[in-house]
Amino acid sequence: TFYIRDEETGMFWSPTPRPAGSPSGYVCRHGFGYSVFEHYQAGISSELHTYVAMDAPVKFVVIKLRNHSRRLRRLSLSGYWELVLGEWRHANLMHIATETDPHSGALFARNAYGREYAKRIVFAKVSEREHSVTGNRTEFIGRNGSLANPAAMRRKRLSGKTGAGLDPCMAIQAPIELAEGQEREIVFIFGAARDTGEAQHFIQQYGGAAGARQALEAVWGYWNHALGAVHVETPDAALDVLANGWLVYQTLSC
């Protein structure tokens, strides 16, 4: 899940309807291979695109923020992922260890005791150079807290604490400054790799705006090619809408 916070007032909300949605409403659009969530609050518009690379186990969340107010805005953008790395979270959490990669600044997680993927690495990365992290779920949510109102939204930054023996998660928070009328695009990636080297390769390839855009264009290209192979025209326009794309997409993607 993701959070936008106004650093001056402490007000925060999600760029998606949950878990900390605002009453001002959201526009949710679903296309072939991607989804978009649009929202406007407190003079800030956000547009969240999410999709998965066609040729790598990497998920993207690309968030565009635009300042519509007539002054400089200081915000933060936070991403949070809970970790399972096995069949059941409660059975694996004691074995999950997190760390910060010194080369990329990404968060890594391993479960050395996992039966299937003991040597694999899960990684999370934000495109912003300046950011803080934590691998401690209890720190982020807070005791008796919830994702609708996490404790991390009442702290200036994340502690940087990682390691073994924690209630594991991955959380990254980046400060964002927007001048009047300015728009910025921030890329979060979350993925899995066979080892550290492959993880660093994926991060280098996909961790910035150019790599994220290239991956999205590959998604568009794949589905346009796959779904363009069959085209039907019937007397029922509604049937045409379903048959030309959506039913085939639903079958293939499932």
Coordinates of C-alpha atoms in Angstrom, one line a residue:
T1 CA 0.0 0.0 0.0
F2 CA 1.0 3.6 -0.5
Y3 CA 0.6 6.9 1.3
I4 CA 1.0 10.6 0.5
R5 CA 1.7 12.9 3.4
D6 CA 1.7 16.7 3.6
E7 CA 4.9 17.4 5.7
E8 CA 3.7 20.8 6.9
T9 CA 0.3 19.8 8.2
G10 CA 0.8 16.0 8.8
M11 CA -2.4 15.2 6.8
F12 CA -2.0 11.9 4.9
W13 CA -4.1 9.8 2.5
S14 CA -3.7 7.0 0.0
P15 CA -3.5 7.4 -3.8
T16 CA -5.9 4.4 -3.9
P17 CA -9.3 4.1 -2.2
R18 CA -7.8 1.9 0.5
P19 CA -6.5 1.7 3.1
A20 CA -6.5 5.5 3.9
G21 CA -8.8 6.7 1.3
S22 CA -10.4 10.2 1.4
P23 CA -14.1 11.1 0.8
S24 CA -13.2 13.3 -2.2
G25 CA -13.5 10.3 -4.5
Y26 CA -11.3 8.3 -6.9
V27 CA -11.3 7.4 -10.6
C28 CA -10.1 3.8 -11.2
R29 CA -9.4 2.7 -14.7
H30 CA -8.4 -0.8 -15.8
G31 CA -6.7 -1.5 -19.1
F32 CA -5.1 -4.5 -20.8
G33 CA -2.2 -5.3 -18.4
Y34 CA -2.4 -2.2 -16.2
S35 CA -4.6 -0.3 -13.8
V36 CA -4.7 3.5 -13.0
F37 CA -6.0 5.2 -9.9
E38 CA -6.6 9.0 -10.0
H39 CA -7.2 11.3 -7.0
Y40 CA -7.2 14.9 -6.0
Q41 CA -6.8 16.2 -2.5
A42 CA -5.5 19.4 -0.8
G43 CA -4.2 20.9 -4.0
I44 CA -2.3 17.7 -5.0
S45 CA -3.4 15.4 -7.8
S46 CA -2.0 11.9 -8.0
E47 CA -2.1 9.3 -10.7
L48 CA -1.0 5.8 -9.8
H49 CA -0.1 3.3 -12.5
T50 CA 0.5 -0.4 -11.6
Y51 CA 1.6 -3.2 -13.9
V52 CA 4.1 -6.1 -14.1
A53 CA 7.1 -6.5 -16.5
M54 CA 6.5 -9.0 -19.3
D55 CA 9.9 -10.7 -19.0
A56 CA 10.9 -10.3 -15.3
P57 CA 9.3 -10.9 -11.9
V58 CA 9.1 -7.2 -11.2
K59 CA 6.0 -5.2 -10.3
F60 CA 5.8 -1.4 -10.9
V61 CA 3.9 1.3 -9.1
V62 CA 4.5 4.6 -10.8
I63 CA 3.0 7.7 -9.1
K64 CA 2.7 11.1 -10.7
L65 CA 2.2 14.0 -8.3
R66 CA 1.2 17.5 -9.5
N67 CA 1.0 20.6 -7.3
H68 CA -2.1 22.7 -8.2
S69 CA -1.7 25.1 -5.2
R70 CA 0.0 28.4 -5.5
R71 CA 3.0 27.7 -3.3
L72 CA 5.8 25.2 -2.7
R73 CA 4.5 21.9 -1.3
R74 CA 6.6 19.5 0.8
L75 CA 5.3 16.0 0.8
S76 CA 6.4 12.5 1.4
L77 CA 5.5 9.3 -0.5
S78 CA 5.6 6.0 1.4
G79 CA 5.4 2.4 0.1
Y80 CA 4.7 -0.6 2.3
W81 CA 4.8 -4.3 1.6
E82 CA 4.1 -7.2 4.0
L83 CA 6.3 -10.3 3.5
V84 CA 5.3 -13.9 3.4
L85 CA 8.2 -15.7 1.5
G86 CA 6.5 -19.0 2.0
E87 CA 3.1 -20.7 2.4
W88 CA 2.0 -18.8 5.5
R89 CA 3.1 -15.6 7.0
H90 CA 2.9 -16.7 10.6
A91 CA 5.0 -19.8 9.9
N92 CA 7.8 -17.9 8.1
L93 CA 8.1 -14.5 9.7
M94 CA 10.6 -15.6 12.3
H95 CA 13.0 -16.7 9.5
I96 CA 12.8 -13.6 7.3
A97 CA 15.7 -11.3 7.4
T98 CA 15.8 -7.8 5.8
E99 CA 18.8 -5.6 4.8
T100 CA 19.6 -2.5 2.9
D101 CA 21.7 -3.0 -0.3
P102 CA 24.7 -0.7 0.0
H103 CA 25.0 -0.4 -3.8
S104 CA 21.4 0.6 -4.8
G105 CA 19.8 1.6 -1.5
A106 CA 17.1 -1.0 -2.1
L107 CA 15.6 -3.2 0.6
F108 CA 16.4 -6.9 0.3
A109 CA 14.6 -9.8 2.1
R110 CA 15.5 -13.5 2.4
N111 CA 14.0 -16.6 4.0
A112 CA 16.9 -19.0 4.3
Y113 CA 14.6 -21.6 5.8
G114 CA 12.1 -21.5 3.0
R115 CA 11.5 -24.9 1.4
E116 CA 11.0 -23.7 -2.2
Y117 CA 13.1 -20.6 -2.6
A118 CA 15.7 -20.5 0.2
K119 CA 18.3 -18.7 -1.9
R120 CA 16.0 -16.2 -3.5
I121 CA 15.9 -12.5 -2.7
V122 CA 12.9 -10.2 -2.7
F123 CA 13.6 -6.5 -3.3
A124 CA 11.9 -3.1 -3.1
K125 CA 13.2 0.2 -4.5
V126 CA 12.2 3.8 -5.0
S127 CA 13.6 6.0 -7.7
E128 CA 14.3 8.9 -5.3
R129 CA 17.9 9.1 -4.1
E130 CA 16.9 10.5 -0.7
H131 CA 14.7 8.1 1.3
S132 CA 14.4 6.3 4.6
V133 CA 13.5 2.6 5.2
T134 CA 12.4 0.1 7.8
G135 CA 12.1 -3.7 7.8
N136 CA 10.0 -3.6 11.0
R137 CA 6.2 -4.0 10.5
T138 CA 5.5 -3.2 14.1
E139 CA 7.3 0.1 13.8
F140 CA 5.4 1.1 10.6
I141 CA 1.9 0.1 11.8
G142 CA 2.3 0.7 15.5
R143 CA 1.1 -1.4 18.4
N144 CA -2.7 -2.0 18.0
G145 CA -2.5 0.2 14.9
S146 CA -3.8 -0.4 11.4
L147 CA -2.9 0.4 7.8
A148 CA -5.7 3.0 7.8
N149 CA -3.8 5.0 10.4
P150 CA -0.2 3.7 10.7
A151 CA 2.2 5.0 13.3
A152 CA 4.7 5.8 10.5
M153 CA 2.5 8.7 9.4
R154 CA 3.1 10.4 12.7
R155 CA 6.9 10.2 12.5
K156 CA 9.2 12.4 10.5
R157 CA 11.0 9.5 8.8
L158 CA 11.6 5.7 9.1
S159 CA 14.2 4.4 11.5
G160 CA 16.4 2.4 9.0
K161 CA 16.1 -0.7 11.2
T162 CA 16.5 -4.0 9.3
G163 CA 17.7 -7.5 10.2
A164 CA 16.4 -10.7 11.6
G165 CA 14.0 -11.3 14.5
L166 CA 11.6 -8.6 13.5
D167 CA 8.0 -8.6 12.5
P168 CA 9.1 -8.3 8.9
C169 CA 8.0 -5.9 6.2
M170 CA 9.5 -3.6 3.6
A171 CA 8.7 0.1 3.9
I172 CA 10.3 3.0 2.0
Q173 CA 9.6 6.7 2.5
A174 CA 10.8 9.5 0.2
P175 CA 10.5 13.3 0.7
I176 CA 9.1 15.1 -2.4
E177 CA 9.2 18.8 -3.0
L178 CA 6.8 20.3 -5.6
A179 CA 7.0 23.9 -6.8
E180 CA 3.9 25.7 -7.9
G181 CA 2.5 23.8 -10.9
Q182 CA 5.3 21.2 -10.9
E183 CA 4.7 17.5 -11.7
R184 CA 7.0 14.7 -10.7
E185 CA 7.0 10.9 -11.4
I186 CA 8.2 8.5 -8.7
V187 CA 8.8 4.8 -9.4
F188 CA 8.5 2.0 -6.9
I189 CA 9.5 -1.5 -7.9
F190 CA 9.0 -4.7 -6.0
G191 CA 10.3 -8.0 -7.3
A192 CA 12.1 -11.3 -6.8
A193 CA 15.5 -12.6 -8.0
R194 CA 17.6 -15.7 -7.9
D195 CA 20.5 -14.0 -6.1
T196 CA 21.9 -10.6 -5.2
G197 CA 23.5 -10.1 -8.7
E198 CA 20.2 -10.7 -10.5
A199 CA 18.4 -8.4 -8.0
Q200 CA 20.9 -5.6 -8.7
H201 CA 20.5 -6.2 -12.4
F202 CA 16.7 -5.8 -12.2
I203 CA 17.0 -2.7 -10.1
Q204 CA 19.4 -1.1 -12.6
Q205 CA 17.2 -2.0 -15.5
Y206 CA 13.8 -1.1 -14.1
G207 CA 14.4 1.2 -11.1
G208 CA 14.1 4.5 -12.9
A209 CA 11.5 6.3 -15.0
A210 CA 13.0 5.2 -18.3
G211 CA 13.0 1.5 -17.4
A212 CA 9.5 1.7 -16.0
R213 CA 8.2 3.4 -19.2
Q214 CA 9.9 0.8 -21.4
A215 CA 8.3 -2.0 -19.3
L216 CA 4.8 -0.4 -19.7
E217 CA 5.3 0.0 -23.5
A218 CA 6.2 -3.7 -23.6
V219 CA 3.0 -4.5 -21.7
W220 CA 1.0 -2.4 -24.2
G221 CA 2.7 -4.0 -27.2
Y222 CA 2.2 -7.6 -26.0
W223 CA -1.5 -7.2 -25.3
N224 CA -2.2 -5.2 -28.4
H225 CA -0.6 -8.0 -30.5
A226 CA -2.3 -10.9 -28.6
L227 CA -5.8 -9.3 -28.5
G228 CA -5.6 -8.0 -32.0
A229 CA -5.5 -11.5 -33.5
V230 CA -9.3 -11.9 -33.5
H231 CA -11.9 -9.3 -34.2
V232 CA -15.6 -9.8 -34.4
E233 CA -18.5 -7.6 -35.5
T234 CA -22.1 -8.5 -34.4
P235 CA -25.4 -6.6 -34.3
D236 CA -24.9 -6.2 -30.6
A237 CA -22.4 -3.4 -29.7
A238 CA -22.1 -4.6 -26.1
L239 CA -21.2 -8.1 -27.3
D240 CA -18.5 -6.5 -29.5
V241 CA -17.0 -4.7 -26.6
L242 CA -16.7 -7.9 -24.6
A243 CA -15.6 -10.2 -27.4
N244 CA -13.0 -7.8 -28.9
G245 CA -10.4 -7.8 -26.2
W246 CA -11.9 -8.2 -22.7
L247 CA -13.0 -11.9 -22.8
V248 CA -9.7 -13.0 -24.4
Y249 CA -7.7 -10.8 -22.1
Q250 CA -9.5 -12.3 -19.0
T251 CA -8.9 -15.8 -20.2
L252 CA -5.2 -15.3 -21.0
S253 CA -4.4 -13.3 -17.9
C254 CA -6.1 -15.7 -15.6

